[in-house]
Short mmCIF file of C-alpha atoms and ligand atoms in Angstrom, two decimals:
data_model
loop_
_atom_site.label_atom_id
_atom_site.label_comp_id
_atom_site.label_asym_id
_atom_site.label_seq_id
_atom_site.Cartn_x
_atom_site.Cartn_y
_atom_site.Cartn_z
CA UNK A 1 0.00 0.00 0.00
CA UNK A 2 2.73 2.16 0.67
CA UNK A 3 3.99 1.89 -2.53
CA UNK A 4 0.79 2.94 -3.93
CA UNK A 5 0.51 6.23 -2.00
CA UNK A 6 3.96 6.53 -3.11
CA UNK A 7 2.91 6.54 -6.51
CA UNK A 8 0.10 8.05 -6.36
CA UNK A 9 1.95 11.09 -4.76
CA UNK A 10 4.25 11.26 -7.72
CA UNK A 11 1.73 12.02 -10.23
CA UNK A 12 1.29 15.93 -11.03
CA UNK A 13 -2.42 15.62 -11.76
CA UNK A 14 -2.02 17.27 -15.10
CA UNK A 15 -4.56 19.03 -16.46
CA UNK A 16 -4.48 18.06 -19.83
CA UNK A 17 -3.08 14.30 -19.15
CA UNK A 18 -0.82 12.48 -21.75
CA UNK A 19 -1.51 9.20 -19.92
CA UNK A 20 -4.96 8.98 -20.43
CA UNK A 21 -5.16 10.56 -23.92
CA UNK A 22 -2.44 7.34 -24.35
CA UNK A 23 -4.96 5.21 -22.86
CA UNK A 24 -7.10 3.38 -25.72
CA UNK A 25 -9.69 3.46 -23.61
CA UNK A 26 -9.67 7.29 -21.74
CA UNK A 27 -9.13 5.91 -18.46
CA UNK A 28 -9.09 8.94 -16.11
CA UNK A 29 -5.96 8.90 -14.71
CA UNK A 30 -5.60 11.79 -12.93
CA UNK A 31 -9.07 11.87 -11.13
CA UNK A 32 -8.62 8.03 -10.01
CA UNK A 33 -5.51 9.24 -8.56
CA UNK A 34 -6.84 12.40 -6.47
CA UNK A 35 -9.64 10.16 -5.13
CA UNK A 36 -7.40 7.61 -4.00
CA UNK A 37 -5.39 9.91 -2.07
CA UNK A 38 -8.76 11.28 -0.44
CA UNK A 39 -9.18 7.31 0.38
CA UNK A 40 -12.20 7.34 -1.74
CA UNK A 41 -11.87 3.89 -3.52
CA UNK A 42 -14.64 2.73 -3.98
CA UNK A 43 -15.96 5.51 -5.94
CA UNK A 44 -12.93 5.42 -7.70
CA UNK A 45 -13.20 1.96 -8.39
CA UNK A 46 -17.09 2.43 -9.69
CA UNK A 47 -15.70 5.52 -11.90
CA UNK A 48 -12.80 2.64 -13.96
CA UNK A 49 -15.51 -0.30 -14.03
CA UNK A 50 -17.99 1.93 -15.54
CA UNK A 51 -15.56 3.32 -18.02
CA UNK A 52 -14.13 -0.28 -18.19
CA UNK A 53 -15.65 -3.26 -16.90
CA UNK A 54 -12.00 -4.95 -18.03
CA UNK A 55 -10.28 -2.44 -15.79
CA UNK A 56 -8.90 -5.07 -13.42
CA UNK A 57 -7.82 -6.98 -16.51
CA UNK A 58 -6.24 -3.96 -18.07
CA UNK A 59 -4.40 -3.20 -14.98
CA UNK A 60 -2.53 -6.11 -15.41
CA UNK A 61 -2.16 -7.44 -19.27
CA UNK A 62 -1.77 -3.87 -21.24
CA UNK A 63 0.87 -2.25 -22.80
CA UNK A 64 1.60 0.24 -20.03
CA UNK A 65 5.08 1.15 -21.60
CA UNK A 66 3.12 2.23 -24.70
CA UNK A 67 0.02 3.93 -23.07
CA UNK A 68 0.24 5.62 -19.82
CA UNK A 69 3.34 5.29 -18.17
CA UNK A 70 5.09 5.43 -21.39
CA UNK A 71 3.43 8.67 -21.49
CA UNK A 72 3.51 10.42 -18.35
CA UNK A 73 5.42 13.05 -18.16
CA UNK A 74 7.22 12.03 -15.12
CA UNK A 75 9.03 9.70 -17.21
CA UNK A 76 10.61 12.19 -19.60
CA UNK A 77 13.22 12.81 -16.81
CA UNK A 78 13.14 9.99 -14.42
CA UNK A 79 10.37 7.11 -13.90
CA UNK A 80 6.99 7.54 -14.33
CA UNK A 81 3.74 7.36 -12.34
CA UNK A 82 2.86 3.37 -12.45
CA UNK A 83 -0.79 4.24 -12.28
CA UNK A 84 -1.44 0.50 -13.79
CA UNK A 85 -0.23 -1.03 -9.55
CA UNK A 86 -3.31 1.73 -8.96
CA UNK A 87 -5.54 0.83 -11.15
CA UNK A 88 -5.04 -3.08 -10.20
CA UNK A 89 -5.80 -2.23 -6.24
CA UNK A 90 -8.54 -0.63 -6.88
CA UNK A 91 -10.63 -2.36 -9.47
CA UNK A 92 -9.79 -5.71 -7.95
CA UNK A 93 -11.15 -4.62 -4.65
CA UNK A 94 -14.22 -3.16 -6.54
CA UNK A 95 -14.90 -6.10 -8.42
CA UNK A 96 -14.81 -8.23 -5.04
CA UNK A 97 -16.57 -6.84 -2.90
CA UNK A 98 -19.18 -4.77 -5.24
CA UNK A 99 -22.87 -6.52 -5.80
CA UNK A 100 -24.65 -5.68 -8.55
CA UNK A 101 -28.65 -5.72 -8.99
CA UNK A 102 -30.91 -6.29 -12.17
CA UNK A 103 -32.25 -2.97 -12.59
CA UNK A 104 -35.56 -2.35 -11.71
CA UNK A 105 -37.04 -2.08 -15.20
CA UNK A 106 -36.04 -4.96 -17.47
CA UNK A 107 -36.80 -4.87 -20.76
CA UNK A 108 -38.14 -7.24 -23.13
CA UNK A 109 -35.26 -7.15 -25.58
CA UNK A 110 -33.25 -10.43 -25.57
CA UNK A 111 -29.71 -9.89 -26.76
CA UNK A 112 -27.51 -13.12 -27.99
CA UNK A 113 -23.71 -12.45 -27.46
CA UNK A 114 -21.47 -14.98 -29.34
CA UNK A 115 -18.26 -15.24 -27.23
CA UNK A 116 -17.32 -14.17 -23.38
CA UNK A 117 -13.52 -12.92 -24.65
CA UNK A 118 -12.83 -9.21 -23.37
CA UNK A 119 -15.38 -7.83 -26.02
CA UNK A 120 -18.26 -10.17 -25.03
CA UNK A 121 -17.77 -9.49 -21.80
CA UNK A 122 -17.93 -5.64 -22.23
CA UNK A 123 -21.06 -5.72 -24.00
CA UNK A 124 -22.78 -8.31 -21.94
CA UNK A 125 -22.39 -5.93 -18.98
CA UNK A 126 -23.08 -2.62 -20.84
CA UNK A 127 -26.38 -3.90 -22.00
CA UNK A 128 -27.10 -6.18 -19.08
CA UNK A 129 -26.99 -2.68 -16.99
CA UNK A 130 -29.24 -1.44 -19.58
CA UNK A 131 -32.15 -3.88 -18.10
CA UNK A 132 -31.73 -6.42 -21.65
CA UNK A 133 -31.94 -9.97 -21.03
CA UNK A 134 -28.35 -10.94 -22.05
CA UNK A 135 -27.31 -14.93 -23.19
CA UNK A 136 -23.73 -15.30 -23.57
CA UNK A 137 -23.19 -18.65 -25.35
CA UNK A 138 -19.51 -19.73 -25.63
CA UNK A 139 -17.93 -22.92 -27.19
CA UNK A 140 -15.82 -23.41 -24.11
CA UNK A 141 -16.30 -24.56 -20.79
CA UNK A 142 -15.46 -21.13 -18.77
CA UNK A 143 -15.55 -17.56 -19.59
CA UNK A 144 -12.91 -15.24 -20.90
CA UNK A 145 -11.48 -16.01 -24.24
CA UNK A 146 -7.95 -15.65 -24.68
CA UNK A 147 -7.85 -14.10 -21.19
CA UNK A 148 -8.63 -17.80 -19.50
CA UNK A 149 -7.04 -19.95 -22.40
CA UNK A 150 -4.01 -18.06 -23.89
CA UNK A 151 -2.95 -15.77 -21.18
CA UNK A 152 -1.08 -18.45 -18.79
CA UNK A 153 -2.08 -18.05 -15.16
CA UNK A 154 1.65 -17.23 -14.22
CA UNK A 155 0.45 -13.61 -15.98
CA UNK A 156 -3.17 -13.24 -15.17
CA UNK A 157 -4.68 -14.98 -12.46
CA UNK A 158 -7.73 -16.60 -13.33
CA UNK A 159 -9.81 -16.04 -10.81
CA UNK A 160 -10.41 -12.39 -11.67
CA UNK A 161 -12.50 -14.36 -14.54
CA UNK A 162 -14.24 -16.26 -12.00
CA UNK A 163 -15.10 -12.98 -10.22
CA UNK A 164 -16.12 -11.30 -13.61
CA UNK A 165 -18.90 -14.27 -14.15
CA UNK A 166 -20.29 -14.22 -10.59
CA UNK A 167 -20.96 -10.20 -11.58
CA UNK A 168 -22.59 -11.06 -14.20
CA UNK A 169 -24.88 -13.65 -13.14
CA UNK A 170 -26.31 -10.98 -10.40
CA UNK A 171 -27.30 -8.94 -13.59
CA UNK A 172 -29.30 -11.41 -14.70
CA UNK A 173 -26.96 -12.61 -17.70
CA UNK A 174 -27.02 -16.39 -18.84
CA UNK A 175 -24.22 -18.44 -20.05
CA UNK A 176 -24.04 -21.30 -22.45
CA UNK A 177 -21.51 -23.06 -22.10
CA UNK A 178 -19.81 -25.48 -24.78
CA UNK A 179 -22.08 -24.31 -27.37
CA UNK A 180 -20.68 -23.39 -30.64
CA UNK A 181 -22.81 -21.18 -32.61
CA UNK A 182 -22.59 -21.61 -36.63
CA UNK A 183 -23.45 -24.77 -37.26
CA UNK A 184 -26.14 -26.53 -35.79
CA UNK A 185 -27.45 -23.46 -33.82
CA UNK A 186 -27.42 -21.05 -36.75
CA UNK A 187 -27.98 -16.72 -37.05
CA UNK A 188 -31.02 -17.48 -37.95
CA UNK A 189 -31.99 -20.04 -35.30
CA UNK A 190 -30.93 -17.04 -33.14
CA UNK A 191 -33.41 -14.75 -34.69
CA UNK A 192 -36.47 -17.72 -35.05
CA UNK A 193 -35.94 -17.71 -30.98
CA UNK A 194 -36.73 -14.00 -30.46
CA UNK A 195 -33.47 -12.55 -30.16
CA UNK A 196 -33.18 -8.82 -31.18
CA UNK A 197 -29.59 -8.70 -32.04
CA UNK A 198 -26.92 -10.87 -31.87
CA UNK A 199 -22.93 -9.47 -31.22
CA UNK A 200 -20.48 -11.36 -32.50
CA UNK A 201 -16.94 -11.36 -30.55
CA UNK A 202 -15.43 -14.90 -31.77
CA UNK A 203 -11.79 -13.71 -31.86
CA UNK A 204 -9.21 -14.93 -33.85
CA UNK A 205 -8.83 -18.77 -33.36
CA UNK A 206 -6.98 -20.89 -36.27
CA UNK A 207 -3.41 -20.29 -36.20
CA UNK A 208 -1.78 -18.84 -38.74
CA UNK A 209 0.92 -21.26 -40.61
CA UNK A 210 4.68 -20.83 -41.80
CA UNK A 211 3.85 -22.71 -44.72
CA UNK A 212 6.82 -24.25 -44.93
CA UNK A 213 6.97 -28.43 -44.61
CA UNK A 214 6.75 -30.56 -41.75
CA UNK A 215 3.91 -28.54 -39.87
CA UNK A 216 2.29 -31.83 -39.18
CA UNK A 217 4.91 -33.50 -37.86
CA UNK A 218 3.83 -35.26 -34.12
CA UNK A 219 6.48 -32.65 -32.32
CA UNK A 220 5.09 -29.81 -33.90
CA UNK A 221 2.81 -27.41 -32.49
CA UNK A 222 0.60 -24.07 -32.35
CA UNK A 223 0.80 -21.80 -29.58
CA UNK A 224 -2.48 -21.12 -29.73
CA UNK A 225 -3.31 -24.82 -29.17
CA UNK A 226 -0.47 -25.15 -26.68
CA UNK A 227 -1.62 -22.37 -24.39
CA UNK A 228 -5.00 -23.58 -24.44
CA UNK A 229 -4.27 -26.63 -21.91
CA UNK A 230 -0.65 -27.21 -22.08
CA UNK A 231 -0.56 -29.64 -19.09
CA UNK A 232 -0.80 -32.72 -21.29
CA UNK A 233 2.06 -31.41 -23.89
CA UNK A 234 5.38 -33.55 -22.99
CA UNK A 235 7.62 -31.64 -25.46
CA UNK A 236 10.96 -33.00 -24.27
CA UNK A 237 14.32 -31.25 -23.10
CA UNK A 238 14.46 -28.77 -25.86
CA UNK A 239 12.19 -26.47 -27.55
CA UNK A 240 11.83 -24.19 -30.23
CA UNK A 241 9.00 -21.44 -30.57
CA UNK A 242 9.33 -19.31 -34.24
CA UNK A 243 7.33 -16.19 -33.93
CA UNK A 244 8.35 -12.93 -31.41
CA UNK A 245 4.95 -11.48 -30.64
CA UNK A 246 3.22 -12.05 -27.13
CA UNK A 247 1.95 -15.45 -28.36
CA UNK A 248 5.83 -16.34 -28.80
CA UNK A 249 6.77 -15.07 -25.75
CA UNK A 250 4.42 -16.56 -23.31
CA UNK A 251 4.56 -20.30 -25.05
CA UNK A 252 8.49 -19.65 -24.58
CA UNK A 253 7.87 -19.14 -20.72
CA UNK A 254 5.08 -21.62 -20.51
CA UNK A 255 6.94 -24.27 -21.30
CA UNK A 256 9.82 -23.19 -18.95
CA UNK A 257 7.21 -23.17 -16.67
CA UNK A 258 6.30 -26.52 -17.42
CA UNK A 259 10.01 -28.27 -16.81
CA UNK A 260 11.45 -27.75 -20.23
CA UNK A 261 15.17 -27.39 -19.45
CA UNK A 262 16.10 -25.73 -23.01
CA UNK A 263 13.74 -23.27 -24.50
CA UNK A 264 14.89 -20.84 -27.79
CA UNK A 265 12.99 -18.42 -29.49
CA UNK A 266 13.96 -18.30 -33.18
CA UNK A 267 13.11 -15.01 -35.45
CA UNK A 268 13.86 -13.70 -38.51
CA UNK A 269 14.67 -10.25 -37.64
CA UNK A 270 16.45 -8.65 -34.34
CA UNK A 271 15.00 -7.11 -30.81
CA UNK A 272 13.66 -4.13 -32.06
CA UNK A 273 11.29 -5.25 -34.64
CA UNK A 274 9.49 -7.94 -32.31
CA UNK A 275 5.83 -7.31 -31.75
CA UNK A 276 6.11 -8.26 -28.12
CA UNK A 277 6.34 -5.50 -25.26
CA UNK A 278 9.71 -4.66 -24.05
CA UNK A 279 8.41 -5.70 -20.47
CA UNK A 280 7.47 -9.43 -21.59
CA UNK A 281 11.04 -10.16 -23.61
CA UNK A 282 12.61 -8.51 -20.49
CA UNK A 283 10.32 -11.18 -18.67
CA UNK A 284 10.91 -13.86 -20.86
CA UNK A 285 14.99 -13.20 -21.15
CA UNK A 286 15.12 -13.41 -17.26
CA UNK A 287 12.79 -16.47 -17.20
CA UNK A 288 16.07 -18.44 -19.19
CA UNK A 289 14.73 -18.59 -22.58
CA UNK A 290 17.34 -17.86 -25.14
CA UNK A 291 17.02 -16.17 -28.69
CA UNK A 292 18.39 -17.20 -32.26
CA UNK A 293 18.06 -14.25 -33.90
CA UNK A 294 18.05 -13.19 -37.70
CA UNK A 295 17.33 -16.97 -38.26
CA UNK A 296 14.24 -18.00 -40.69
CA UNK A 297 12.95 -21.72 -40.64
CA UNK A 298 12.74 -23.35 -43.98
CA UNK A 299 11.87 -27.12 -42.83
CA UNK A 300 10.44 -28.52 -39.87
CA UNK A 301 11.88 -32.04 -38.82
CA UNK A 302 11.36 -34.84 -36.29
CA UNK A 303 14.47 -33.70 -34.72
CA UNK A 304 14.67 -29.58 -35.27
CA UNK A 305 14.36 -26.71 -37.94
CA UNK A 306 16.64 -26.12 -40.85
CA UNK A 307 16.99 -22.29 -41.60
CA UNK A 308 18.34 -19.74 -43.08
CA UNK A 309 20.03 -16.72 -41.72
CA UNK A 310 19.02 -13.29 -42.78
CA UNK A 311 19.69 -9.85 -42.94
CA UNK A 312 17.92 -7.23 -42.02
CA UNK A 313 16.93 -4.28 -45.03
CA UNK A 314 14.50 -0.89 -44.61
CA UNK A 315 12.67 -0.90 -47.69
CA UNK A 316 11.79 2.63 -49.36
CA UNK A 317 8.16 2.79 -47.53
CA UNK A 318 9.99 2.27 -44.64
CA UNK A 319 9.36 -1.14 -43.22
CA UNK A 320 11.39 -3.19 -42.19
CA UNK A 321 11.80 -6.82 -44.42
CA UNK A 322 14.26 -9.72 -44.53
CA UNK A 323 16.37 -11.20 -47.30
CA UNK A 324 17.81 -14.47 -46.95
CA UNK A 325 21.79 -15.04 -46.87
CA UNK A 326 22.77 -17.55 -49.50
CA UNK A 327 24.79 -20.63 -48.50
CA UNK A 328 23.87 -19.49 -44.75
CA UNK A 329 21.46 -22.72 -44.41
CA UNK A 330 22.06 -23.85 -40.78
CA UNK A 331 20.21 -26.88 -38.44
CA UNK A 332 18.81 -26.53 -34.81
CA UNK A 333 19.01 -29.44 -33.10
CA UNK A 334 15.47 -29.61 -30.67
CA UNK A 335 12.71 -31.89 -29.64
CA UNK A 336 9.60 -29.43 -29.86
CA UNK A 337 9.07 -27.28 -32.39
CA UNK A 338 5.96 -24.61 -31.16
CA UNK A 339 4.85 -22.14 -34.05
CA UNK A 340 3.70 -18.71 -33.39
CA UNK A 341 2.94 -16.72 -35.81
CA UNK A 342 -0.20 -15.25 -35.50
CA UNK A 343 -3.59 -16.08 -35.69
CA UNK A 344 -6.79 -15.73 -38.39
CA UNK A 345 -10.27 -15.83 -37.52
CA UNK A 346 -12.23 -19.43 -37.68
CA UNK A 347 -15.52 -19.92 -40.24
CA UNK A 348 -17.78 -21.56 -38.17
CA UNK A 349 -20.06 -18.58 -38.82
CA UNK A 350 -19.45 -17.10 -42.03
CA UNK A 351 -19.54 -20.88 -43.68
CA UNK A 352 -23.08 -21.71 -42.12
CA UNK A 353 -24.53 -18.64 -42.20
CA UNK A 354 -25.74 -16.58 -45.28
CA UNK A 355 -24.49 -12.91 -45.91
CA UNK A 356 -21.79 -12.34 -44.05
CA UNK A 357 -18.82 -10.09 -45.58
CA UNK A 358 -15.64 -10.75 -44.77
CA UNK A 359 -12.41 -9.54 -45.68
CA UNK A 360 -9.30 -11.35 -47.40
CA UNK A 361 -8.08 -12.86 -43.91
CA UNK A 362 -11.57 -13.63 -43.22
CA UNK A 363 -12.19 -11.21 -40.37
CA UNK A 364 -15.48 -10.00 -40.27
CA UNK A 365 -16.37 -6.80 -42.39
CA UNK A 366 -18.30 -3.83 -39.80
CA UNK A 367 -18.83 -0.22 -39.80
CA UNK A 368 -17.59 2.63 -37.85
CA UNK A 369 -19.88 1.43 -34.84
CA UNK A 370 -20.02 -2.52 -35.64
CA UNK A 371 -22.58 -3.32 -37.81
CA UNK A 372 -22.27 -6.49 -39.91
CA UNK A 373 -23.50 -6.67 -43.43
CA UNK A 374 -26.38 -8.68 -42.37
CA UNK A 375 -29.07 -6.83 -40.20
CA UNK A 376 -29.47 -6.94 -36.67
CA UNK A 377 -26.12 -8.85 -36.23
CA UNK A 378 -23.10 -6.45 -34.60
CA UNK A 379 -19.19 -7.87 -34.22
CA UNK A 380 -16.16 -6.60 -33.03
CA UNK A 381 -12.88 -7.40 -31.19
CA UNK A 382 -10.71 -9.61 -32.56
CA UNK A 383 -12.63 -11.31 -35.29
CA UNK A 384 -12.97 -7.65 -36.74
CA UNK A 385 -9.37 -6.28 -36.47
CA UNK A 386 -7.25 -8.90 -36.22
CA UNK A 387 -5.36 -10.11 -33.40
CA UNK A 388 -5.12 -6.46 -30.92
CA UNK A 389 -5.65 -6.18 -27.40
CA UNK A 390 -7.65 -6.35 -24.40
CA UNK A 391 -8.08 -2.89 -23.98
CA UNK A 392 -8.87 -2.39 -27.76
CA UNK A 393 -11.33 -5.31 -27.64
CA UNK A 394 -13.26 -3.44 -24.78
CA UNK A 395 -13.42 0.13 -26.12
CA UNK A 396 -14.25 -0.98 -29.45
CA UNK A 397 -17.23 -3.33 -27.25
CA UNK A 398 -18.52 0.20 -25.52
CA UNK A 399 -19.13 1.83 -29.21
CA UNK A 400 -21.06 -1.68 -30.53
CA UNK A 401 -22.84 -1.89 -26.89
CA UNK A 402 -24.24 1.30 -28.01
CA UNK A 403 -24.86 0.87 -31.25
CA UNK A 404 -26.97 -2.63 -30.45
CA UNK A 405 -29.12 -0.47 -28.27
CA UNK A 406 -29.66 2.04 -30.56
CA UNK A 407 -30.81 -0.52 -32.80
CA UNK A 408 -33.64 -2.05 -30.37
CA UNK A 409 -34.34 1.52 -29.60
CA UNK A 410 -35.85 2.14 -32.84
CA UNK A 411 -37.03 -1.17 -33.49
CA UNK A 412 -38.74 -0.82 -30.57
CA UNK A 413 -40.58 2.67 -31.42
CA UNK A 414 -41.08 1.57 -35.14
CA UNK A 415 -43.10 -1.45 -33.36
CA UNK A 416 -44.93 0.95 -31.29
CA UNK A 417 -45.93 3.61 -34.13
CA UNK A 418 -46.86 0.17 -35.96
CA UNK A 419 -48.99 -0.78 -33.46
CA UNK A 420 -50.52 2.91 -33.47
CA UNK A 421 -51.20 3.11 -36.79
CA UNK A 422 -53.17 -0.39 -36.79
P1 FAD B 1 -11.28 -13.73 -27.67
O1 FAD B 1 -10.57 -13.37 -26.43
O2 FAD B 1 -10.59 -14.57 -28.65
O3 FAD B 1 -12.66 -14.43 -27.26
C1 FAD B 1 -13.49 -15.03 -28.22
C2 FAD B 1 -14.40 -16.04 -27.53
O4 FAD B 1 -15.36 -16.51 -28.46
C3 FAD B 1 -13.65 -17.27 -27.03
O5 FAD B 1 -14.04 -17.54 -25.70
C4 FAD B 1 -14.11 -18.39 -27.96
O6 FAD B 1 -14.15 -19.65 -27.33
C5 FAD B 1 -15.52 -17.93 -28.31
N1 FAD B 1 -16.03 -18.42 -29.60
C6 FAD B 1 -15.39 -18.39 -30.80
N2 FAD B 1 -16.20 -18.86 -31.78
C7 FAD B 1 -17.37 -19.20 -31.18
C8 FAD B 1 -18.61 -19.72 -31.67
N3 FAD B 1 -18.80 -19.96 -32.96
N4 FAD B 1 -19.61 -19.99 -30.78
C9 FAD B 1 -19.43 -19.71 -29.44
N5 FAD B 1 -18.27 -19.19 -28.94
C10 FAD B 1 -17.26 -18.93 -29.80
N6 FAD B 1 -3.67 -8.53 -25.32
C11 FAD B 1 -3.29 -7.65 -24.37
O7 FAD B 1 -3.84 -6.55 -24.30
N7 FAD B 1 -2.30 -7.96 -23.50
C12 FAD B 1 -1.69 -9.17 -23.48
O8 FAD B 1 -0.81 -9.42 -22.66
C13 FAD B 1 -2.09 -10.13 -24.45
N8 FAD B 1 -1.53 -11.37 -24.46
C14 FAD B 1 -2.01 -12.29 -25.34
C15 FAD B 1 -1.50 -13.58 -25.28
C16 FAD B 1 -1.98 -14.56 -26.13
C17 FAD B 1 -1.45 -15.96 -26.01
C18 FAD B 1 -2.95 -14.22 -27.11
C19 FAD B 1 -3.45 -15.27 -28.08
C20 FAD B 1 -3.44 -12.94 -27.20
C21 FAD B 1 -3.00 -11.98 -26.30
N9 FAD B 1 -3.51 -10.67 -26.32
C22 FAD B 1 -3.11 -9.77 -25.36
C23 FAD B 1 -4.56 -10.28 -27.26
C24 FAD B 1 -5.95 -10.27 -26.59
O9 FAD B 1 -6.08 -11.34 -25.70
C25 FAD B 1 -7.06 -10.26 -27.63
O10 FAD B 1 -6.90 -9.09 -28.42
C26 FAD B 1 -8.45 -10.27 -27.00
O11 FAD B 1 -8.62 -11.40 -26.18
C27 FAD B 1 -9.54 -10.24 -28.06
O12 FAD B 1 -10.80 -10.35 -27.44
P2 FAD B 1 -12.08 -10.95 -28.19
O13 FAD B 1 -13.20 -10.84 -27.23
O14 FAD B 1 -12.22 -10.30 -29.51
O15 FAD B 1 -11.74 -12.46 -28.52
#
């Protein structure tokens, strides 16, 4: 706690904030900060969930060395404020020990929500508040999306999840659990069953592939499929993971976590151009995992990866690419081979349902405030942009929340003047 205050005192309460004009989702920084030095936390805490029902989350998984501590102005000349150590206190305590309430006038709207990863979520409790009656169905067996079954626990505990659902279930919302929509319960099924609108927030599930031979190979694997329940994974002494994003870096420490005695990360270009924060390859380098940099695979065997090295070239629009060196082929000797390299959304929708557009990767085409192409039906998060973050996934989730109740608004008053007229 003291280290809080501490913090807390640091901050200059700027007027026109950098931090929170840094924060994707306008979290306001300074006024959390003067309440908690008046000791006011729970309305401070009430003030973050309403702007951010993630906030807890966010506290803990965002890029805080690109949003507000990399922007407060402390840090220009020594370190800055780590509101984020704040921001966890509070909305952890908030979420514990709050208790919400249906409101008092529900409504007869039913809204279906397709997913319970950080956008889900954020809409189920936006329009739960709202007084709709909110089903969440989700094809796995807990709440939370990549937050329960990529982010390992060593990162974000998971019962802040478990807290989440209890919260939600006071408001009324239902969860169906292990129930994959696209298929046999169809968009239309949906509709048939009285649903006003349905939000899509699937996320981005298939992994993306090197294309390069010996994917299929028994010691080959995704992250994505790895992270999911790696328990049962018995990858050997020595491992490999290709990719340097966060997916990279947390199978890399995963499966140090898990008793692997060698673990490498290989990638074809240097430090600076990784995708990861500096705070999880600081995290991951002191965790033992070692890098082969400026290294890209071109075969995937039984008993390691044959590559090639590279160097590194600026193009004239500026970004950064990779030419192989000739006769610089190379072998790494390892047991595992884990591949992460991003991830592209799956079709369980868009191939059983009619009229969906979707763009070349397959993520779901929407409008400035989420709109699919087919009426009534509203998407965002992941499955919309691409792989992103938490904190993106919620704020995008606050504009669709609003735009789904917009939607029932005026079906709702065209119903009435319907009604009316008749
Ligand atoms: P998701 O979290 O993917 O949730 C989608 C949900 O929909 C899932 O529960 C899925 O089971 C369900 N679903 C899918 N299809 C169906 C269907 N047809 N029927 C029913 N349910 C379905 N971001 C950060 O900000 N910080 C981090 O540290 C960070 N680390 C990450 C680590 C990993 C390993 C990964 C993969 C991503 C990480 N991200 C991180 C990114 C972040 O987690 C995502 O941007 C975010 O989870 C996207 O939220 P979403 O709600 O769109 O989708």
């Amino acid at each position: 706690m003291n280290q809080l205050i501490t913090e807390a005192n640091k901050c200059l309460l700027c007027k026109n904030p950098r931090c929170k004009k840094n924060c994707p989702v306008g979290t306001p920084i300074p006024e959390i900060i003067q309440l908690f030095k008046e000791n006011q936390i729970e309305k401070a805490g009430e003030i973050l969930f309403n702007n951010n029902p993630l906030s807890a989350i966010c506290a803990v998984v965002c890029a805080h060395e690109n949003q507000c501590s990399g922007n407060c102005v402390k840090g220009i000349k020594g370190d800055p404020v780590e509101f984020y150590e704040i921001e966890k206190y509070i909305s952890t305590n908030y979420l514990r020990n709050v208790s919400f309430k249906k409101p008092s006038t529900m409504l007869e709207d039913r809204i279906a929500i397709v997913g319970s990863g950080p956008a889900g979520i954020t809409i189920a409790f936006i329009l739960a508040f709202k007084g709709y009656k909110v089903t969440i169905f989700e094809s796995k067996d807990k709440i939370g999306g990549v937050l329960r079954y990529g982010i390992p626990e060593f990162r974000l505990p998971k019962d802040i999840l478990d807290t989440l659902y209890l919260r939600l279930l006071e408001l009324g919302v239902k969860v169906r659990f292990n129930t994959l929509i696209g298929p046999v319960i169809t968009i239309d099924k949906l509709f048939s069953d009285g649903y006003q609108a349905i939000f899509l927030g699937t996320g981005v599930w298939n992994a993306k592939t090197l294309n390069i031979k010996g994917e299929t190979l028994g010691n080959v694997h995704f992250a994505i499929d790895y992270l999911k329940k790696p328990d049962p994974y018995l990858l050997g002494n020595k491992v490999c993971i290709i990719g340097a994003g966060n997916v990279a870096m947390d199978a890399a420490r995963t499966a140090k976590a898990h008793g692997v005695q060698d673990v490498c990360i290989m990638y074809r270009k240097g430090f600076e151009d990784m995708s990861a924060t500096k705070a999880e390859i600081k995290e991951t380098l002191e965790d033992g995992v070692h890098f082969e940099l400026f290294k890209s695979p071109l075969e995937l065997f039984e008993n390691g990866v044959k590559f090639i090295e590279t160097n590194r070239i600026v193009d004239e629009n500026g970004k950064v690419r990779t030419v192989p060196k000739e006769g610089t082929e190379g072998f790494f000797a390892c047991d595992s081979i884990i591949i992460a390299v991003g991830q592209t959304p799956r079709n369980n929708i868009v191939a059983n349902n009619k009229g969906f557009e979707t763009d070349p990767k397959g993520l779901l085409v929407v409008d400035d405030i989420g709109h699919t192409s087919v009426d009534g039906v509203f998407a965002s998060g992941d499955v919309v942009t691409g792989s992103r973050t938490v904190v993106e996934a919620a704020n995008f989730a606050k504009i669709v929340a609003e735009s789904i109740d917009h939607y029932c608004k005026s079906r709702r008053s065209t119903k009435q003047e319907n009604k009316t007229v008749s």
